[in-house]
Amino acid sequence: MPGTTNVNLLFTTLPGTDLSVSRVCLGTWQFNGGQADITWSGQEEKLSKAIVDKALETGVNFFDTAEAYKNSEVVLGKALEGRRQNAVIASKFGQNHPEGKVEYSAMDIENALTQSLTKLNTTYIDLYQVHWPICVANMEETVQQLKLEQSRGRILHYGYCNFGVENMKAFQLAGGKPVTTQMPYNLLWRAIEHSTLPLIRENNLSVLAYSALQQGLLTGKFHNAQEVPEGRRRTRLFNSQSTTLAKHGQPGMETETFQAIGEIRKISEELGESMSTVALSWLLAQKNVESVIVGCSSVQQVGENCRVVPLKPAIIERLNSATDQVKNLLGDNADLWAAESRMK
């Protein structure tokens, strides 16, 4: 369409780094080597590689993984074999300690990084992140270890994920100089706009927005809660009674969520664009959002989930209005799954 932009033309250099990354990042939580988890069904390694092939062909050079994602680092490492130099890899430590520990000491971080490097078949990770604040045993020790690994060349830059206002301030007081913050952010999940995003902007951090399509809700595929796979009904958008997998114990906001989805669908149809395109384009129009993280369950979805277009201010305002009620119901708690936020 005239005036559209494809992701292979959209790159940004993350402020404070020399990392030139695509503004759409491929999330690899689904790269599980065929072993389903609580959220995603099994994805065979062959398909994951084909998705990476298509992503690189499309222009995506940014890949996000984590120690905690089942088999993801191994599968991504194999998929990038022989072309590591063409990729920017972000990974995270936490929530997968062999002894079941939640809080990581400096030695735990060092060991986790060593394991990640081995799994990814690389000598360095471009962006290494603390997965959750609950993974931190001691903030100063964590910051010192990240700086040490940076001096060793095993990581190039560091950031954090799921950090709330108090966590961010504590990290800064400990001497940390993160370049990115990874947060759940999309049209249906705007909780960070209340208090976290203003501080992020004050500190000029780059936002990596995960669940950019709200686990498929913003693709337009689902028309009611019953159509959504049970593992994806664990979030606070849904009534906790709809699945035994939910832990938040709240009534959710299903009516308001699907009303908002209906309005986004209407706006998208008026524009002649898919809901995915409109949702990602809205997100990339937000200040400090440098890259959006999307997952793919098929090769076809790579193209569908990586297309962005410029949106007029009036359209952005209509999208804001369509989702304001859900934003207000969510309140300041940006945690997707917990009634008491783990993002302090």
Tab-separated table of C-alpha atoms in Angstrom:
chain	number	residue	atom	x	y	z
A	1	MET	CA	0.000	0.000	0.000
A	2	PRO	CA	1.215	3.568	-0.623
A	3	GLY	CA	2.924	5.089	2.382
A	4	THR	CA	3.553	1.817	4.162
A	5	THR	CA	6.820	0.775	5.695
A	6	ASN	CA	8.174	-2.742	6.142
A	7	VAL	CA	10.338	-3.789	9.033
A	8	ASN	CA	13.403	-4.380	6.880
A	9	LEU	CA	13.555	-0.591	6.432
A	10	LEU	CA	13.141	0.153	10.134
A	11	PHE	CA	16.254	0.021	12.297
A	12	THR	CA	17.341	1.931	15.356
A	13	THR	CA	20.559	2.198	17.315
A	14	LEU	CA	19.748	1.582	20.954
A	15	PRO	CA	20.793	4.747	22.832
A	16	GLY	CA	23.993	4.259	24.809
A	17	THR	CA	25.082	1.365	22.590
A	18	ASP	CA	26.391	0.628	19.131
A	19	LEU	CA	23.688	-1.995	18.592
A	20	SER	CA	21.705	-1.420	15.417
A	21	VAL	CA	18.523	-3.438	15.836
A	22	SER	CA	15.340	-3.991	13.906
A	23	ARG	CA	12.393	-2.256	15.530
A	24	VAL	CA	10.578	-5.573	15.509
A	25	CYS	CA	12.369	-8.186	17.603
A	26	LEU	CA	11.616	-11.898	17.289
A	27	GLY	CA	10.701	-13.352	20.672
A	28	THR	CA	11.696	-16.991	20.994
A	29	TRP	CA	9.735	-18.211	24.019
A	30	GLN	CA	7.935	-20.513	21.565
A	31	PHE	CA	11.234	-22.125	20.454
A	32	ASN	CA	10.745	-25.084	22.763
A	33	GLY	CA	12.037	-27.932	20.612
A	34	GLY	CA	8.599	-29.517	20.463
A	35	GLN	CA	8.059	-29.525	24.245
A	36	ALA	CA	4.925	-27.585	25.140
A	37	ASP	CA	4.830	-25.431	28.260
A	38	ILE	CA	2.064	-23.783	30.242
A	39	THR	CA	1.645	-20.994	27.664
A	40	TRP	CA	2.753	-22.318	24.258
A	41	SER	CA	2.168	-25.555	22.404
A	42	GLY	CA	5.136	-27.523	21.095
A	43	GLN	CA	7.077	-26.018	18.195
A	44	GLU	CA	9.415	-28.349	16.336
A	45	GLU	CA	13.011	-27.238	15.936
A	46	LYS	CA	12.756	-27.387	12.136
A	47	LEU	CA	9.904	-24.870	12.187
A	48	SER	CA	11.774	-22.568	14.586
A	49	LYS	CA	14.748	-22.519	12.220
A	50	ALA	CA	12.480	-21.730	9.273
A	51	ILE	CA	11.016	-18.829	11.271
A	52	VAL	CA	14.526	-17.496	11.969
A	53	ASP	CA	15.410	-17.892	8.283
A	54	LYS	CA	12.353	-15.870	7.279
A	55	ALA	CA	12.988	-13.257	9.954
A	56	LEU	CA	16.544	-12.621	8.737
A	57	GLU	CA	15.309	-12.538	5.143
A	58	THR	CA	12.628	-10.016	6.141
A	59	GLY	CA	15.162	-7.788	7.861
A	60	VAL	CA	14.741	-8.780	11.503
A	61	ASN	CA	18.152	-9.028	13.174
A	62	PHE	CA	17.076	-8.812	16.837
A	63	PHE	CA	16.255	-11.974	18.821
A	64	ASP	CA	15.089	-12.196	22.437
A	65	THR	CA	15.454	-15.365	24.497
A	66	ALA	CA	15.984	-16.344	28.153
A	67	GLU	CA	17.464	-18.963	30.393
A	68	ALA	CA	13.922	-19.669	31.636
A	69	TYR	CA	12.443	-20.378	28.196
A	70	LYS	CA	12.421	-24.131	27.701
A	71	ASN	CA	15.038	-25.099	25.037
A	72	SER	CA	14.856	-21.625	23.483
A	73	GLU	CA	18.549	-20.733	23.736
A	74	VAL	CA	19.644	-24.067	22.301
A	75	VAL	CA	17.182	-23.896	19.404
A	76	LEU	CA	18.075	-20.270	18.623
A	77	GLY	CA	21.794	-21.043	18.766
A	78	LYS	CA	21.380	-23.850	16.237
A	79	ALA	CA	19.176	-21.697	13.992
A	80	LEU	CA	21.821	-18.947	13.899
A	81	GLU	CA	24.763	-21.293	13.310
A	82	GLY	CA	27.130	-19.796	10.747
A	83	ARG	CA	25.464	-16.377	10.851
A	84	ARG	CA	25.842	-15.227	14.441
A	85	GLN	CA	27.404	-12.034	13.100
A	86	ASN	CA	24.086	-11.143	11.463
A	87	ALA	CA	22.145	-11.212	14.707
A	88	VAL	CA	21.778	-9.166	17.877
A	89	ILE	CA	20.921	-11.507	20.738
A	90	ALA	CA	19.225	-10.515	23.980
A	91	SER	CA	18.936	-13.064	26.773
A	92	LYS	CA	18.082	-13.085	30.478
A	93	PHE	CA	19.113	-14.861	33.643
A	94	GLY	CA	16.724	-16.048	36.312
A	95	GLN	CA	14.033	-18.602	37.190
A	96	ASN	CA	15.891	-21.646	35.925
A	97	HIS	CA	18.497	-22.310	38.606
A	98	PRO	CA	19.428	-26.026	38.702
A	99	GLU	CA	18.903	-26.036	42.480
A	100	GLY	CA	15.565	-24.287	42.242
A	101	LYS	CA	16.841	-21.024	43.735
A	102	VAL	CA	14.901	-17.871	42.967
A	103	GLU	CA	17.471	-15.253	44.006
A	104	TYR	CA	20.764	-15.353	42.109
A	105	SER	CA	24.134	-14.597	43.690
A	106	ALA	CA	27.053	-13.270	41.657
A	107	MET	CA	28.257	-16.839	41.157
A	108	ASP	CA	24.793	-17.913	40.036
A	109	ILE	CA	24.758	-15.129	37.454
A	110	GLU	CA	28.220	-16.117	36.234
A	111	ASN	CA	27.173	-19.758	35.918
A	112	ALA	CA	23.892	-18.892	34.217
A	113	LEU	CA	25.709	-16.752	31.670
A	114	THR	CA	28.226	-19.505	30.997
A	115	GLN	CA	25.381	-21.932	30.342
A	116	SER	CA	23.595	-19.448	28.081
A	117	LEU	CA	26.726	-18.840	26.032
A	118	THR	CA	27.151	-22.584	25.579
A	119	LYS	CA	23.521	-23.108	24.587
A	120	LEU	CA	23.576	-20.192	22.178
A	121	ASN	CA	26.893	-21.359	20.720
A	122	THR	CA	28.409	-17.903	21.033
A	123	THR	CA	31.204	-16.171	22.928
A	124	TYR	CA	29.141	-13.101	23.831
A	125	ILE	CA	25.582	-11.884	24.336
A	126	ASP	CA	24.776	-8.440	22.997
A	127	LEU	CA	22.223	-7.575	25.698
A	128	TYR	CA	22.013	-9.472	29.000
A	129	GLN	CA	19.018	-8.794	31.226
A	130	VAL	CA	17.800	-9.492	34.749
A	131	HIS	CA	14.571	-11.399	34.058
A	132	TRP	CA	12.638	-10.352	37.199
A	133	PRO	CA	13.556	-8.308	40.281
A	134	ILE	CA	12.814	-11.399	42.381
A	135	CYS	CA	15.860	-12.992	40.703
A	136	VAL	CA	18.148	-10.530	42.497
A	137	ALA	CA	19.706	-11.629	45.792
A	138	ASN	CA	21.643	-8.389	46.271
A	139	MET	CA	21.319	-5.423	43.928
A	140	GLU	CA	24.882	-4.116	44.336
A	141	GLU	CA	26.337	-7.588	43.841
A	142	THR	CA	24.200	-8.076	40.740
A	143	VAL	CA	25.305	-4.778	39.210
A	144	GLN	CA	28.966	-5.505	39.979
A	145	GLN	CA	28.713	-8.922	38.333
A	146	LEU	CA	27.076	-7.501	35.223
A	147	LYS	CA	29.850	-4.910	34.963
A	148	LEU	CA	32.457	-7.630	35.441
A	149	GLU	CA	30.961	-9.740	32.672
A	150	GLN	CA	30.908	-6.650	30.484
A	151	SER	CA	34.622	-6.047	31.135
A	152	ARG	CA	35.281	-9.693	30.240
A	153	GLY	CA	33.503	-9.211	26.912
A	154	ARG	CA	31.012	-11.967	27.636
A	155	ILE	CA	28.194	-9.415	27.488
A	156	LEU	CA	28.256	-6.143	25.574
A	157	HIS	CA	25.439	-4.334	27.377
A	158	TYR	CA	22.971	-5.036	30.162
A	159	GLY	CA	19.424	-4.123	31.109
A	160	TYR	CA	16.521	-5.419	33.119
A	161	CYS	CA	13.080	-6.865	32.609
A	162	ASN	CA	9.886	-6.400	34.658
A	163	PHE	CA	11.387	-3.743	36.949
A	164	GLY	CA	8.965	-1.346	38.623
A	165	VAL	CA	9.738	2.128	39.921
A	166	GLU	CA	11.309	1.005	43.225
A	167	ASN	CA	13.363	-1.703	41.482
A	168	MET	CA	14.640	0.786	38.909
A	169	LYS	CA	15.697	3.284	41.558
A	170	ALA	CA	17.454	0.569	43.576
A	171	PHE	CA	19.366	-0.606	40.504
A	172	GLN	CA	20.478	2.950	39.797
A	173	LEU	CA	21.537	3.528	43.419
A	174	ALA	CA	23.644	0.370	43.189
A	175	GLY	CA	25.578	1.978	40.334
A	176	GLY	CA	23.777	0.224	37.511
A	177	LYS	CA	23.668	1.845	34.086
A	178	PRO	CA	21.161	-0.205	32.101
A	179	VAL	CA	20.476	0.627	28.475
A	180	THR	CA	17.113	-1.100	28.176
A	181	THR	CA	14.053	-2.067	30.166
A	182	GLN	CA	11.844	-4.862	28.913
A	183	MET	CA	8.205	-4.477	29.934
A	184	PRO	CA	4.786	-5.864	28.978
A	185	TYR	CA	3.267	-3.128	26.836
A	186	ASN	CA	0.629	-3.113	24.131
A	187	LEU	CA	-2.756	-1.590	23.327
A	188	LEU	CA	-4.485	-3.903	25.809
A	189	TRP	CA	-1.781	-3.694	28.468
A	190	ARG	CA	-0.949	-0.046	29.129
A	191	ALA	CA	-0.393	-0.317	32.897
A	192	ILE	CA	3.182	0.991	32.687
A	193	GLU	CA	1.848	4.349	31.485
A	194	HIS	CA	0.629	5.204	35.013
A	195	SER	CA	3.970	5.519	36.832
A	196	THR	CA	6.699	3.313	35.359
A	197	LEU	CA	6.880	4.802	31.882
A	198	PRO	CA	7.363	8.396	33.128
A	199	LEU	CA	10.448	7.277	35.106
A	200	ILE	CA	11.709	5.263	32.133
A	201	ARG	CA	11.495	8.399	30.008
A	202	GLU	CA	13.123	10.517	32.699
A	203	ASN	CA	16.093	8.131	32.651
A	204	ASN	CA	16.070	7.910	28.842
A	205	LEU	CA	15.895	4.120	28.811
A	206	SER	CA	14.959	2.189	25.701
A	207	VAL	CA	11.759	0.189	26.114
A	208	LEU	CA	11.665	-3.302	24.638
A	209	ALA	CA	7.947	-4.067	24.655
A	210	TYR	CA	7.104	-7.716	25.173
A	211	SER	CA	3.704	-9.335	24.587
A	212	ALA	CA	3.372	-6.677	21.904
A	213	LEU	CA	0.373	-8.538	20.460
A	214	GLN	CA	-0.897	-9.653	23.886
A	215	GLN	CA	-0.219	-13.318	23.172
A	216	GLY	CA	-2.279	-13.233	19.982
A	217	LEU	CA	-5.292	-11.221	21.194
A	218	LEU	CA	-4.245	-8.268	19.030
A	219	THR	CA	-4.007	-10.344	15.862
A	220	GLY	CA	-7.803	-10.427	15.635
A	221	LYS	CA	-7.840	-14.205	15.715
A	222	PHE	CA	-10.023	-14.439	18.820
A	223	HIS	CA	-13.547	-13.040	19.151
A	224	ASN	CA	-14.357	-14.138	22.689
A	225	ALA	CA	-12.624	-15.514	25.776
A	226	GLN	CA	-13.634	-19.113	25.112
A	227	GLU	CA	-11.645	-19.145	21.873
A	228	VAL	CA	-8.402	-18.222	23.670
A	229	PRO	CA	-6.158	-21.197	24.591
A	230	GLU	CA	-6.276	-21.947	28.299
A	231	GLY	CA	-2.589	-21.204	28.906
A	232	ARG	CA	-3.078	-17.704	27.531
A	233	ARG	CA	-6.088	-17.060	29.752
A	234	ARG	CA	-3.795	-16.905	32.787
A	235	THR	CA	-3.428	-13.125	32.551
A	236	ARG	CA	-5.419	-10.604	34.555
A	237	LEU	CA	-7.501	-9.734	31.498
A	238	PHE	CA	-9.389	-12.990	32.068
A	239	ASN	CA	-11.490	-14.290	34.922
A	240	SER	CA	-9.284	-16.519	37.045
A	241	GLN	CA	-12.154	-19.037	37.168
A	242	SER	CA	-11.827	-19.609	33.410
A	243	THR	CA	-8.718	-21.739	33.917
A	244	THR	CA	-7.098	-23.607	36.782
A	245	LEU	CA	-3.771	-22.291	35.484
A	246	ALA	CA	-4.537	-18.726	36.615
A	247	LYS	CA	-3.093	-17.614	39.959
A	248	HIS	CA	-4.301	-14.010	40.247
A	249	GLY	CA	-7.738	-14.803	41.752
A	250	GLN	CA	-9.413	-11.796	40.115
A	251	PRO	CA	-12.588	-11.435	37.984
A	252	GLY	CA	-10.672	-10.075	35.007
A	253	MET	CA	-12.119	-7.713	32.423
A	254	GLU	CA	-13.188	-9.955	29.570
A	255	THR	CA	-16.145	-7.845	28.405
A	256	GLU	CA	-14.085	-4.656	28.290
A	257	THR	CA	-11.157	-6.451	26.622
A	258	PHE	CA	-13.212	-7.816	23.758
A	259	GLN	CA	-15.084	-4.537	23.362
A	260	ALA	CA	-11.700	-2.879	22.904
A	261	ILE	CA	-10.614	-5.591	20.467
A	262	GLY	CA	-13.802	-4.997	18.478
A	263	GLU	CA	-13.040	-1.286	18.222
A	264	ILE	CA	-9.409	-1.931	17.206
A	265	ARG	CA	-10.677	-4.365	14.570
A	266	LYS	CA	-13.054	-1.693	13.232
A	267	ILE	CA	-10.288	0.916	13.019
A	268	SER	CA	-7.977	-1.588	11.321
A	269	GLU	CA	-10.624	-2.446	8.721
A	270	GLU	CA	-11.128	1.251	7.989
A	271	LEU	CA	-7.378	1.566	7.373
A	272	GLY	CA	-7.277	-1.605	5.275
A	273	GLU	CA	-4.626	-3.046	7.583
A	274	SER	CA	-4.439	-6.112	9.813
A	275	MET	CA	-4.923	-5.707	13.543
A	276	SER	CA	-1.349	-6.895	14.068
A	277	THR	CA	-0.005	-4.114	11.883
A	278	VAL	CA	-2.107	-1.449	13.582
A	279	ALA	CA	-1.250	-2.674	17.093
A	280	LEU	CA	2.501	-2.794	16.406
A	281	SER	CA	2.436	0.551	14.611
A	282	TRP	CA	0.694	2.172	17.597
A	283	LEU	CA	3.288	0.718	19.946
A	284	LEU	CA	6.267	1.870	17.876
A	285	ALA	CA	4.777	5.365	17.820
A	286	GLN	CA	5.111	5.583	21.623
A	287	LYS	CA	8.030	7.597	22.968
A	288	ASN	CA	11.049	5.536	24.154
A	289	VAL	CA	9.719	2.308	22.612
A	290	GLU	CA	12.698	1.282	20.500
A	291	SER	CA	11.692	-2.272	19.611
A	292	VAL	CA	8.635	-4.507	19.987
A	293	ILE	CA	8.951	-8.221	20.704
A	294	VAL	CA	6.660	-10.560	18.793
A	295	GLY	CA	6.493	-14.332	18.689
A	296	CYS	CA	5.614	-16.436	15.675
A	297	SER	CA	4.075	-19.894	15.425
A	298	SER	CA	4.443	-20.143	11.639
A	299	VAL	CA	6.665	-18.804	8.865
A	300	GLN	CA	3.700	-16.893	7.478
A	301	GLN	CA	3.296	-15.031	10.753
A	302	VAL	CA	6.765	-13.530	10.395
A	303	GLY	CA	5.525	-11.267	7.626
A	304	GLU	CA	2.169	-10.663	9.289
A	305	ASN	CA	3.728	-9.768	12.648
A	306	CYS	CA	6.515	-7.605	11.272
A	307	ARG	CA	4.620	-5.133	9.117
A	308	VAL	CA	4.280	-1.576	10.421
A	309	VAL	CA	2.798	1.584	8.933
A	310	PRO	CA	2.753	5.264	9.918
A	311	LEU	CA	-0.382	6.194	11.861
A	312	LYS	CA	-1.917	9.649	11.921
A	313	PRO	CA	-2.271	11.307	15.346
A	314	ALA	CA	-6.068	11.098	15.075
A	315	ILE	CA	-5.874	7.310	14.637
A	316	ILE	CA	-3.511	6.971	17.592
A	317	GLU	CA	-5.961	8.945	19.720
A	318	ARG	CA	-8.868	6.708	18.625
A	319	LEU	CA	-6.850	3.640	19.595
A	320	ASN	CA	-6.034	5.197	22.958
A	321	SER	CA	-9.708	5.905	23.559
A	322	ALA	CA	-10.671	2.374	22.565
A	323	THR	CA	-8.425	0.909	25.250
A	324	ASP	CA	-8.561	3.550	28.002
A	325	GLN	CA	-11.140	1.591	30.006
A	326	VAL	CA	-8.977	-1.537	30.090
A	327	LYS	CA	-5.961	0.589	31.046
A	328	ASN	CA	-7.854	2.148	33.952
A	329	LEU	CA	-9.138	-1.224	35.160
A	330	LEU	CA	-5.609	-2.648	35.128
A	331	GLY	CA	-4.390	0.198	37.280
A	332	ASP	CA	-0.718	0.606	38.097
A	333	ASN	CA	-0.040	-3.155	38.310
A	334	ALA	CA	1.834	-4.082	35.135
A	335	ASP	CA	2.241	-7.726	36.139
A	336	LEU	CA	0.415	-9.878	33.589
A	337	TRP	CA	-0.194	-12.777	35.933
A	338	ALA	CA	-0.162	-11.694	39.597
A	339	ALA	CA	-2.698	-9.722	41.653
A	340	GLU	CA	0.155	-8.353	43.777
A	341	SER	CA	2.709	-7.064	41.334
A	342	ARG	CA	6.177	-8.559	41.327
A	343	MET	CA	7.291	-5.347	39.614
A	344	LYS	CA	7.820	-3.119	42.645
